Amino acid sequence: MSTPESTLGDEDTFRILIATDIHLGYLEKDAIRGDDTYRTLDEILNCAKTNQVDFILLGGDLFHDNKPTRRCLHTCISKFRQYCMGDSPILFNILSDQAVNFSTGQFPWVNYQDENLNISIPIFSVHGNHDDPTGSEGLCTLDLVSSCGLINHFGRSQSVEKIEISPILMQKGNTKLALYGLGSIPDERLYRMFVNNQVTMLRPKEDQDQWFNLFTIHQNRSKHGATNYIPEQFLDDFLDLVVWGHEHECLIDPVRNEQQLFYVTQPGSSVATSLSPGEATKKHIGLLKVKGRKMNLQKIPLKTVRQFFIQDLVLADHEDLFTPDTPQVTKKVEDFCYAKVVEMLEEAERERLGRTLTPEKPLIRIRVDYSGGFEAFNTSRFSQKFVDRVANPKDVIHFVRRRENKEAVKDEVNIDYGQLLKSTAVDGLRVEDLVKQYFEAAEQKVQLSLLTEQGMGKAIQEFVDKDEKDAIEELITYQLEKTQRHLKTRGVTSEQDIDAEIQRFRDSKKNTTEEVEEIKEAFDRAKALRLERGEAPQDLDISDELADVAMDSDEGPAPPPTRGRGRGSRGRGGRGRGRGAAPPDPKPASRGRTLKSSAPTQSRNILDAFQASSQRTSRAKATKSYTEDVTIEDSDEDIPVMKSTRSAPRLASSSSAKCGSQSQSQSSRGVAFDDSDDDDEYDPFKGTSSRARR
């Protein structure tokens, strides 16, 4: 159904091209597949120009390598300059403070407002896990392209303790669009930050119900471990549409989250970077149209993507053809796989009829399950038969075996913590997670009565990770003193009433700001005590956080640090201190991972810290409280830089906005999308049913 020209040129309609995970430069040295990513990028940019979009939104992983080759950079810059520079006018305005939106770049303003550039199609992009910032300067490849004025890199967080997502506020006619973005962060770290309420999404204070809220994120959507993903329920419920990057399976049709009442679209990658079933789905990009609070997403099939077919074969399911005892069974299995590959090639040929832009050679993968006594044949010899017909002749066949499921641990009380530690190491759990699991599985008689699980976990983590010997002791002392003062205030005297009051007092602080402040106060006292004894600081907060970032990388678990000689230590055969020479001056200890001296104070263990708390008296010295009130700038005096003539709308945090406007009207929220793969346009705003927020 074609759309009338009046609707196409509607001055109130945002037209946005959405794509994620382009992975420029993937296999660029391959003789057959080397140009696949560059051809697809050309198609995406040409599609944006043909549909006269207002801007392009990329969901991360524009580049496949963190340090792309010169050819890759040259091709990317050339394509952007070819399609995104021109005399076409920009029909929307930026209302927010651009110095905040693009604070990490050398030029903190949107590229189309630069007097030295002539941009016709702006590109807004967050970074992914493949092209994320690295090095002491924290630069990524997107920063290089941004310095050329060809892309607007946003959604980057420089803090490892707290994230504030400030939206890019746009307006076209009467339509107001708030564009939020968050670049790739290690999933385990971001998961904990969401749990600890350290992620805040700012909102305009004025006319909050009139903004269409669009959020792009680049994280694991499917669960890969206990905390190695981001649940959709973590995101704020005022959002209207979430563009999810990083996941390569194309699920571009918007799916409604019934709990948070927003929609999620997952465009997927534009190139197959792995021979897995998720990559075999047809690749699409999206044309998003936003008018007021209504939206429409039309999926556009990509024509330059190489075909990919995958099939699973379980040899044990074909007993009518062969069994492990059949004579020459390996030859028969090879012939069977050959016939399957030929069938897939014929299917690819039929689909490619009339598609001149589709590459000639498809990707073929057969996963052969040879469990049950079968033997694998020579895959290299097999692949030679299809060298001239497939794009991946070296890995057409992949042999797999079924893994036997291990018995799950059913008794939570008598749980094997050796097995728990082994499994949680794979899942990426930390010390406080193990403490929490221990007390969840423990019997009632060994539960904590004075401390909370969170406080105990944090104290043990400080002891293990930072060698903070007084952390556990100070936490117990601090909680004991505070509980005693509470009981005196309440006037409780009987033993039974004391136990009940302690339990109520402990439960009232669970998962609250008061609990966090108490833990921090106890740790501050432990640090102050260590400084009183004249001991050097064990670490710095920022270095510890950065170390956590390295350990939480989603590229795979890092090898554990070894105890012993650190970098720069002399080996046994090196030049050491001669006999009779004076010992070197003691040096301050670095992080707690290095080898500690054998002084008596260093030989304490966790039990010593518990025992010492009952032998120490209360300290008379007052320690400094480090609790601070975090405020958000609400000033109306923000002046946008460059050419924007509108005042920047005031922003409020989502947490405060929820209190003031929890009953946000959602009567106009609705979505319609085109399921057809043709290029016909149609009216996106007719027949959109109104949906009320529950």
XYZ file of C-alpha atoms in Angstrom:
694
model
C 0.000 0.000 0.000
C 1.578 3.271 -1.073
C 1.627 6.280 1.194
C 0.316 9.627 -0.065
C 2.957 12.212 -0.805
C 1.525 14.520 1.837
C 2.255 11.976 4.548
C 5.753 11.275 3.230
C 6.612 14.940 3.483
C 4.877 15.429 6.828
C 6.807 18.026 8.771
C 5.851 16.344 12.081
C 7.142 12.848 11.221
C 10.610 11.598 12.177
C 12.010 9.117 9.646
C 14.831 7.085 11.216
C 16.834 4.258 9.672
C 17.801 1.664 12.312
C 20.662 -0.835 11.969
C 22.998 -2.635 14.361
C 26.125 -4.804 14.276
C 27.431 -4.021 10.780
C 30.897 -5.396 11.714
C 32.882 -3.586 9.043
C 36.092 -5.403 8.171
C 34.956 -8.902 9.113
C 37.019 -11.433 7.104
C 38.197 -8.647 4.801
C 41.249 -10.739 3.847
C 39.096 -13.648 2.724
C 39.171 -14.054 -1.064
C 35.434 -14.807 -1.259
C 33.820 -12.978 1.700
C 36.226 -10.053 2.049
C 33.875 -7.408 0.573
C 30.607 -8.594 2.152
C 30.486 -6.011 4.934
C 31.409 -3.124 2.636
C 28.695 -4.000 0.107
C 26.093 -4.215 2.850
C 27.128 -0.845 4.325
C 26.742 0.691 0.872
C 23.234 -0.790 0.630
C 22.244 0.526 4.072
C 23.440 4.058 3.337
C 21.833 4.025 -0.106
C 18.554 2.921 1.496
C 18.756 5.848 3.928
C 19.295 8.302 1.104
C 16.509 6.809 -1.017
C 13.975 6.995 1.839
C 15.060 10.547 2.735
C 15.482 9.740 6.413
C 16.116 12.421 9.027
C 18.983 10.487 10.564
C 20.523 7.015 10.916
C 20.643 5.271 14.292
C 23.313 2.574 14.758
C 23.172 0.204 17.734
C 26.899 -0.541 18.116
C 29.616 -2.727 16.561
C 30.008 -0.633 13.433
C 33.534 -2.093 13.231
C 34.436 -5.720 13.810
C 37.915 -5.027 15.205
C 38.874 -2.573 17.883
C 41.767 -1.467 15.677
C 40.464 -1.744 12.115
C 42.799 -1.809 9.127
C 43.510 1.216 6.964
C 41.379 -0.281 4.219
C 38.451 -0.654 6.595
C 38.729 2.921 7.889
C 39.213 4.322 4.405
C 36.144 2.499 3.059
C 33.982 3.575 5.995
C 34.944 7.249 5.737
C 34.532 7.199 1.960
C 31.019 5.692 2.178
C 29.901 8.136 4.872
C 31.226 11.066 2.874
C 29.523 9.810 -0.283
C 26.048 9.346 1.217
C 25.878 11.579 4.300
C 27.300 14.859 2.997
C 25.238 17.112 0.758
C 22.950 20.115 0.504
C 19.749 18.478 1.773
C 18.373 20.505 4.721
C 18.085 19.071 8.224
C 14.456 19.373 9.311
C 14.783 18.775 13.070
C 16.364 20.726 15.916
C 18.427 19.667 18.930
C 16.974 21.143 22.130
C 19.210 19.572 24.778
C 22.617 20.739 25.949
C 24.943 19.249 23.357
C 27.959 19.798 25.582
C 26.435 17.088 27.797
C 25.249 14.782 25.004
C 28.639 14.756 23.234
C 30.908 15.553 26.169
C 33.521 12.899 25.335
C 34.401 14.244 21.901
C 36.744 16.992 20.835
C 33.838 18.817 19.166
C 30.883 18.758 21.619
C 28.089 19.490 19.184
C 26.109 17.657 16.533
C 27.972 17.425 13.241
C 25.310 19.027 11.029
C 25.628 22.278 13.027
C 29.344 22.522 12.351
C 30.020 25.541 10.144
C 32.826 23.703 8.355
C 30.715 20.698 7.330
C 27.756 20.150 5.046
C 25.852 17.153 6.424
C 22.642 15.929 4.814
C 22.091 12.700 6.809
C 23.376 12.721 10.418
C 24.425 9.394 11.939
C 24.030 8.760 15.677
C 25.784 5.691 17.070
C 26.735 4.081 20.360
C 29.821 1.898 20.597
C 29.660 -1.883 20.880
C 31.853 -4.483 22.521
C 33.946 -4.876 19.348
C 34.759 -1.177 18.905
C 34.665 -0.034 22.539
C 37.014 2.618 24.013
C 40.399 1.317 25.170
C 43.782 2.634 26.220
C 44.743 5.355 28.659
C 42.980 7.975 26.536
C 39.810 5.895 26.322
C 39.472 6.283 22.561
C 37.650 4.053 20.102
C 37.375 3.959 16.329
C 34.065 5.834 16.480
C 35.963 8.766 18.005
C 38.198 8.870 14.927
C 35.229 8.941 12.557
C 33.535 11.484 14.834
C 36.559 13.775 14.643
C 36.152 13.667 10.859
C 32.647 15.054 11.375
C 30.902 12.037 9.842
C 29.264 10.471 12.902
C 27.844 11.539 16.271
C 29.141 9.234 18.990
C 26.887 9.315 22.072
C 25.889 7.088 24.981
C 29.372 6.738 26.429
C 29.770 6.592 30.211
C 33.093 7.615 31.719
C 32.234 6.646 35.290
C 32.571 3.088 36.583
C 30.555 3.814 39.724
C 27.485 5.657 38.460
C 25.771 6.119 35.097
C 23.548 9.053 34.203
C 21.999 8.780 30.740
C 21.109 12.218 29.448
C 18.923 12.115 26.311
C 19.415 13.972 23.056
C 16.212 15.996 22.833
C 15.008 16.534 19.265
C 11.971 18.248 17.819
C 10.523 18.130 14.319
C 7.374 20.146 13.952
C 5.144 19.143 16.851
C 6.883 15.793 17.441
C 9.333 15.617 20.334
C 11.852 12.761 20.453
C 14.131 11.897 23.402
C 16.998 9.707 22.160
C 18.748 7.722 24.906
C 21.852 5.639 24.317
C 24.185 3.421 26.316
C 27.333 1.974 24.788
C 28.596 -1.482 25.589
C 29.580 -2.136 29.212
C 30.601 -5.556 30.603
C 27.292 -7.250 31.363
C 28.200 -8.365 34.882
C 29.180 -4.826 35.882
C 26.101 -3.210 34.351
C 23.874 -5.860 35.944
C 25.221 -4.986 39.403
C 24.860 -1.278 38.709
C 21.191 -1.739 37.831
C 20.646 -3.844 40.963
C 22.339 -1.191 43.126
C 20.303 1.625 41.509
C 23.416 3.215 40.052
C 21.909 3.747 36.578
C 19.739 6.839 36.137
C 17.897 7.982 33.031
C 17.201 11.707 33.034
C 13.927 13.085 31.713
C 12.749 16.552 30.658
C 10.792 18.198 33.452
C 8.420 19.964 31.083
C 5.753 18.061 29.154
C 7.050 14.591 29.986
C 3.991 12.919 28.447
C 4.604 14.569 25.079
C 8.036 13.034 24.447
C 8.578 9.838 22.484
C 11.357 8.019 24.357
C 13.713 5.938 22.191
C 16.551 3.966 23.806
C 19.390 2.086 22.083
C 21.492 -0.378 24.066
C 24.273 -2.840 23.192
C 24.235 -5.713 25.721
C 23.368 -9.387 26.053
C 19.606 -9.780 25.859
C 19.502 -13.561 26.201
C 20.704 -15.067 29.460
C 24.263 -16.434 29.279
C 24.817 -16.708 33.041
C 23.534 -15.559 36.404
C 24.428 -11.910 35.731
C 25.827 -12.046 32.192
C 22.845 -10.321 30.579
C 20.515 -7.368 31.099
C 16.854 -8.241 31.791
C 14.345 -5.996 30.045
C 12.704 -5.386 33.423
C 15.759 -3.380 34.499
C 14.927 -0.623 32.001
C 12.647 2.268 32.940
C 8.979 1.911 32.139
C 8.601 5.383 30.624
C 10.422 4.208 27.479
C 8.419 3.693 24.302
C 10.834 1.724 22.098
C 14.132 -0.044 22.822
C 16.547 -0.768 19.958
C 18.613 -3.731 21.161
C 22.046 -4.276 19.651
C 24.694 -6.976 20.161
C 22.305 -9.871 19.517
C 22.825 -11.049 15.905
C 19.549 -12.859 15.362
C 17.174 -10.636 13.396
C 14.016 -10.154 15.491
C 13.157 -6.739 14.134
C 9.387 -6.960 14.606
C 8.614 -4.940 17.768
C 7.706 -7.116 20.751
C 5.760 -5.650 23.647
C 7.120 -6.146 27.157
C 3.949 -6.700 29.164
C 5.592 -5.803 32.455
C 7.301 -2.540 31.497
C 4.849 -1.739 28.672
C 7.419 -0.719 26.099
C 8.373 -2.330 22.795
C 11.695 -3.964 21.932
C 13.118 -4.338 18.434
C 16.241 -6.387 17.718
C 17.464 -5.635 14.167
C 20.311 -8.146 14.397
C 23.553 -8.098 12.443
C 23.912 -7.321 8.747
C 26.584 -10.003 8.243
C 26.945 -13.543 9.570
C 29.983 -13.565 11.859
C 29.384 -17.115 13.117
C 27.860 -20.217 11.575
C 25.070 -20.574 14.137
C 21.276 -20.878 13.746
C 20.679 -17.302 14.908
C 22.655 -15.970 11.964
C 20.618 -17.964 9.446
C 17.516 -15.764 9.760
C 16.968 -13.271 6.968
C 18.734 -9.964 7.614
C 16.733 -6.722 7.813
C 17.072 -3.095 8.748
C 14.220 -0.917 9.978
C 12.617 2.332 8.864
C 11.095 3.865 11.986
C 8.499 6.622 11.659
C 7.511 8.617 14.728
C 4.696 11.147 14.817
C 3.668 12.463 18.202
C 3.462 9.426 20.486
C 2.719 6.976 17.647
C 5.295 4.912 15.824
C 5.536 2.591 12.861
C 8.425 0.250 12.032
C 8.796 -1.042 8.488
C 11.358 -3.791 8.018
C 13.495 -3.616 4.894
C 15.213 -6.819 3.699
C 18.901 -6.545 2.831
C 19.667 -7.791 -0.672
C 23.478 -7.877 -0.540
C 23.732 -10.279 2.413
C 25.256 -13.657 1.581
C 22.841 -16.572 1.914
C 23.348 -18.860 4.881
C 21.801 -22.297 5.374
C 22.340 -24.508 8.406
C 20.996 -27.962 9.237
C 21.431 -30.393 12.121
C 21.818 -34.137 11.463
C 21.546 -36.726 14.230
C 22.954 -39.967 12.850
C 21.252 -42.062 15.523
C 17.853 -40.970 14.135
C 18.501 -42.635 10.773
C 18.613 -46.293 11.781
C 16.834 -47.225 8.571
C 19.909 -46.086 6.600
C 22.827 -47.113 8.806
C 23.875 -48.101 12.307
C 27.317 -48.131 13.943
C 27.590 -51.828 13.039
C 26.763 -51.352 9.353
C 29.647 -52.283 7.007
C 31.430 -49.203 5.643
C 29.214 -47.010 7.810
C 31.609 -44.040 7.599
C 31.388 -44.000 3.805
C 27.595 -44.154 3.952
C 27.477 -41.280 6.461
C 29.709 -39.214 4.181
C 27.465 -39.897 1.182
C 24.426 -38.968 3.267
C 25.993 -35.617 4.235
C 26.988 -35.005 0.615
C 23.373 -35.405 -0.489
C 22.235 -32.948 2.180
C 24.758 -30.321 1.071
C 23.622 -30.686 -2.538
C 20.005 -30.175 -1.459
C 20.927 -26.974 0.399
C 22.863 -25.650 -2.599
C 19.857 -26.256 -4.843
C 17.610 -24.424 -2.409
C 20.046 -21.482 -2.348
C 20.051 -21.382 -6.152
C 16.243 -21.220 -6.268
C 16.127 -18.361 -3.754
C 18.788 -16.396 -5.598
C 16.845 -16.308 -8.879
C 16.198 -12.678 -9.836
C 18.400 -11.271 -7.056
C 21.352 -9.793 -8.834
C 22.813 -8.181 -5.701
C 23.003 -11.427 -3.709
C 26.489 -13.025 -3.719
C 26.728 -16.191 -5.773
C 28.282 -18.593 -3.275
C 26.226 -19.276 -0.124
C 27.354 -20.276 3.349
C 26.569 -23.908 4.155
C 26.891 -25.573 7.559
C 25.830 -29.077 8.625
C 26.193 -29.994 12.283
C 26.493 -33.763 12.540
C 25.743 -35.389 15.884
C 27.684 -38.665 15.771
C 26.891 -39.842 19.303
C 26.105 -43.500 19.810
C 29.199 -45.156 18.399
C 29.589 -43.465 14.992
C 32.940 -42.208 13.759
C 33.790 -38.921 12.056
C 35.074 -38.850 8.517
C 37.741 -36.598 7.015
C 36.148 -33.129 6.792
C 38.987 -31.627 4.738
C 38.605 -34.211 2.010
C 34.839 -33.766 2.107
C 35.074 -29.974 1.776
C 37.241 -30.202 -1.332
C 34.179 -31.385 -3.248
C 32.511 -27.956 -2.778
C 35.411 -25.534 -3.125
C 33.879 -23.815 -6.155
C 30.299 -23.855 -4.878
C 30.301 -22.593 -1.259
C 31.827 -19.561 0.433
C 33.104 -21.537 3.436
C 34.673 -24.725 2.052
C 36.847 -25.287 5.118
C 34.041 -25.644 7.659
C 31.011 -27.089 5.900
C 30.834 -30.068 8.272
C 30.985 -29.718 12.044
C 30.921 -32.867 14.194
C 29.384 -32.669 17.670
C 28.613 -35.091 20.467
C 25.719 -34.962 22.884
C 26.725 -34.100 26.411
C 25.213 -36.050 29.242
C 23.326 -33.867 31.695
C 24.877 -33.844 35.116
C 22.665 -34.413 38.106
C 21.357 -31.175 39.483
C 21.839 -30.393 43.120
C 18.441 -30.969 44.663
C 19.109 -30.557 48.400
C 19.720 -26.844 48.984
C 20.569 -27.343 52.651
C 23.226 -30.004 52.072
C 24.563 -28.261 48.991
C 28.059 -29.097 47.783
C 29.799 -25.737 47.962
C 32.807 -27.063 46.115
C 30.528 -27.682 43.157
C 28.850 -24.316 43.742
C 32.178 -22.490 43.683
C 33.139 -24.282 40.482
C 29.914 -23.385 38.704
C 29.780 -19.809 39.942
C 33.280 -19.191 38.688
C 31.973 -19.879 35.211
C 28.921 -17.705 35.770
C 31.084 -14.790 36.930
C 29.730 -14.512 40.510
C 31.618 -12.487 43.075
C 32.344 -13.036 46.747
C 29.192 -11.278 47.944
C 27.129 -13.495 45.600
C 28.597 -16.620 47.201
C 27.835 -15.273 50.684
C 24.250 -14.567 49.673
C 23.813 -18.054 48.212
C 25.305 -19.625 51.341
C 22.812 -17.986 53.685
C 19.910 -18.652 51.325
C 20.725 -22.378 51.447
C 21.749 -22.538 55.106
C 19.546 -23.704 57.948
C 17.575 -21.251 60.067
C 19.791 -21.747 63.128
C 22.908 -20.490 61.319
C 21.293 -17.422 59.766
C 22.640 -13.953 60.510
C 20.846 -12.184 63.339
C 22.801 -8.908 63.588
C 24.395 -8.334 60.177
C 22.757 -8.405 56.756
C 23.871 -10.665 53.911
C 24.847 -7.647 51.821
C 26.993 -6.165 54.583
C 28.714 -9.462 55.310
C 29.370 -10.051 51.601
C 30.864 -6.588 51.142
C 33.078 -6.976 54.209
C 34.419 -10.356 53.055
C 35.018 -8.906 49.599
C 37.041 -6.060 51.133
C 39.044 -8.626 53.114
C 39.695 -10.884 50.107
C 40.113 -8.385 47.283
C 41.737 -5.449 49.081
C 43.309 -7.114 52.125
C 41.301 -4.773 54.366
C 41.944 -6.712 57.579
C 39.699 -4.547 59.760
C 36.665 -4.527 57.444
C 34.795 -7.442 59.055
C 35.764 -6.419 62.580
C 34.720 -2.813 62.094
C 31.429 -3.802 60.499
C 30.559 -6.049 63.444
C 31.601 -3.401 65.977
C 29.671 -0.676 64.185
C 26.494 -2.767 63.890
C 26.780 -3.903 67.503
C 27.047 -0.337 68.792
C 24.156 0.859 66.650
C 21.933 -2.067 67.660
C 22.694 -1.478 71.352
C 21.726 2.164 71.031
C 18.503 1.157 69.280
C 17.584 -1.308 72.042
C 18.241 1.316 74.742
C 16.047 3.786 72.888
C 13.228 1.251 72.590
C 13.568 0.250 76.238
C 13.554 -3.492 75.555
C 14.619 -5.607 78.551
C 13.505 -9.239 78.198
C 15.617 -11.651 76.206
C 12.733 -12.735 73.982
C 11.790 -9.145 73.178
C 15.436 -8.308 72.462
C 15.709 -11.084 69.854
C 12.489 -10.007 68.161
C 13.472 -6.328 68.170
C 16.917 -7.106 66.720
C 15.284 -9.108 63.931
C 12.857 -6.268 63.126
C 15.656 -3.703 63.224
C 17.791 -5.811 60.879
C 14.978 -6.466 58.409
C 14.024 -2.788 58.284
C 17.449 -1.907 56.846
C 17.633 -4.594 54.172
C 18.197 -3.278 50.638
C 17.888 0.371 51.730
C 20.104 3.418 51.487
C 20.670 3.239 55.244
C 22.258 -0.193 54.878
C 24.620 1.044 52.156
C 25.609 4.070 54.255
C 26.309 1.881 57.294
C 28.560 -0.422 55.261
C 30.424 2.562 53.860
C 30.812 4.100 57.330
C 32.266 0.868 58.705
C 34.759 0.628 55.838
C 35.763 4.251 56.349
C 36.458 3.507 59.994
C 38.576 0.514 58.994
C 40.610 2.654 56.606
C 41.011 5.378 59.216
C 42.236 2.808 61.720
C 44.783 1.507 59.234
C 46.042 5.027 58.613
C 46.352 5.580 62.382
C 48.663 2.598 62.554
C 50.806 4.193 59.856
C 50.096 1.566 57.187
C 50.142 2.654 53.544
C 46.872 2.534 51.600
C 46.308 -0.813 49.969
C 44.674 0.534 46.837
C 42.758 3.332 45.234
C 39.067 3.156 44.508
C 39.406 4.034 40.853
C 42.100 1.447 40.188
C 40.006 -1.222 41.836
C 37.014 -0.331 39.739
C 39.076 -0.365 36.591
C 40.426 -3.759 37.558
C 36.863 -4.974 37.904
C 36.140 -3.729 34.416
C 38.989 -5.806 33.047
C 37.883 -8.881 34.973
C 34.255 -8.468 33.864
C 35.020 -8.384 30.152
C 32.447 -10.275 28.127
C 35.133 -11.680 25.860
C 35.618 -14.496 28.349
C 36.807 -15.033 31.911
C 40.264 -13.645 32.546
C 42.894 -15.898 34.113
C 43.108 -15.460 37.877
C 46.024 -13.378 39.143
C 48.877 -15.436 40.446
C 50.227 -14.957 43.891
C 53.929 -14.594 44.121
C 56.462 -12.413 42.436
C 54.944 -9.447 40.676
C 56.159 -7.657 37.592
C 59.721 -6.521 37.955
C 60.686 -9.020 40.626
C 64.034 -10.677 40.150
C 64.202 -14.355 39.366
C 66.299 -16.793 41.221
C 69.117 -16.424 38.729
C 69.031 -12.613 38.574
C 71.257 -10.176 40.324
C 70.080 -10.209 43.913
C 71.313 -8.858 47.190
C 74.745 -10.191 48.003
C 75.656 -11.837 51.289
C 75.983 -9.254 54.009
C 74.342 -6.503 52.024
C 71.810 -4.345 53.793
C 68.220 -5.194 53.060
C 66.391 -2.744 50.815
C 63.983 -0.214 52.249
C 60.454 -1.515 52.693
C 58.079 -0.334 49.997
C 54.405 0.390 50.409
C 52.172 -2.433 49.413
C 50.363 -2.199 46.115
C 47.031 -3.927 45.511
C 46.200 -6.863 47.684
C 46.882 -9.328 44.848
C 50.662 -9.199 45.278
C 52.704 -11.203 47.742
C 52.463 -9.841 51.285
C 55.291 -9.689 53.781
C 55.500 -12.187 56.596
C 54.959 -9.655 59.386
C 52.766 -10.852 62.241
C 50.020 -8.391 61.383
C 49.745 -9.871 57.899
C 49.067 -13.434 59.033
C 45.520 -12.867 60.255
C 42.658 -14.676 58.680
C 38.915 -14.126 58.545
C 38.298 -15.930 61.844
C 40.812 -13.641 63.574
C 38.829 -10.662 62.398
C 35.647 -12.116 63.903
C 37.353 -13.012 67.175
C 38.989 -9.631 67.557
C 35.655 -7.835 67.511
C 34.700 -9.268 70.889
C 38.026 -8.237 72.463
C 38.150 -4.623 71.320
C 36.519 -1.741 73.100
C 34.593 1.014 71.390
C 36.791 3.666 69.914
C 36.399 7.177 71.213
C 37.639 8.903 68.110
C 34.966 10.191 65.793
C 35.364 9.183 62.194
C 34.391 11.299 59.255
C 31.142 10.419 57.535
C 31.381 10.326 53.806
C 27.675 10.246 53.040
C 26.824 12.841 50.447
C 23.641 13.926 48.746
C 23.773 13.425 45.004
C 21.847 16.168 43.238
C 21.006 16.631 39.601
C 21.420 20.015 37.981
C 17.956 21.472 37.361
C 19.062 24.918 36.248
C 17.201 26.621 33.434
C 20.304 28.502 32.371
C 21.804 25.771 30.167
C 22.543 27.370 26.804
C 22.940 25.005 23.845
C 26.143 25.504 21.898
C 26.471 26.378 18.211
C 23.405 27.210 16.148
C 20.549 25.982 18.306
C 18.382 28.924 19.415
C 16.088 27.066 21.821
C 16.672 26.834 25.546
C 17.655 23.399 26.837
C 14.766 21.684 28.628
C 15.361 20.853 32.240
C 16.102 17.243 33.036
C 15.001 15.193 35.999
C 16.048 11.710 36.992
C 13.731 8.855 36.164
C 13.454 7.933 39.827
C 12.082 11.347 40.751
C 9.942 11.401 37.645
C 8.317 8.123 38.628
C 7.216 9.639 41.952
C 5.761 12.727 40.332
C 4.254 11.265 37.196
C 3.730 7.570 37.766
C 0.324 7.828 36.134
C 1.812 8.675 32.761
C -0.779 8.543 30.045
C -0.211 5.778 27.581
C -3.458 6.084 25.666
C -1.674 7.009 22.467
C 0.930 4.279 22.672
C 0.681 1.780 19.862
C 2.765 0.179 17.175
C 2.154 -1.071 13.691
C 4.765 -2.666 11.513
C 4.997 -4.021 8.013
C 5.463 -7.763 7.718
C 5.925 -7.734 3.951
C 9.364 -7.754 2.405
C 8.448 -5.468 -0.498
C 9.512 -1.840 -0.720
C 6.009 -0.366 -0.972
C 5.248 2.524 1.361
C 2.033 2.893 3.277
C 0.433 5.197 5.824
C 1.984 4.341 9.223
C -0.508 6.295 11.252
C -3.842 4.889 10.095
C -5.521 2.251 12.151
C -3.126 2.335 15.118
C -5.184 1.220 18.056
C -4.803 3.022 21.324
C -3.376 1.060 24.196
C -3.808 2.011 27.810
C -1.023 1.497 30.287
C -2.056 -0.850 32.972
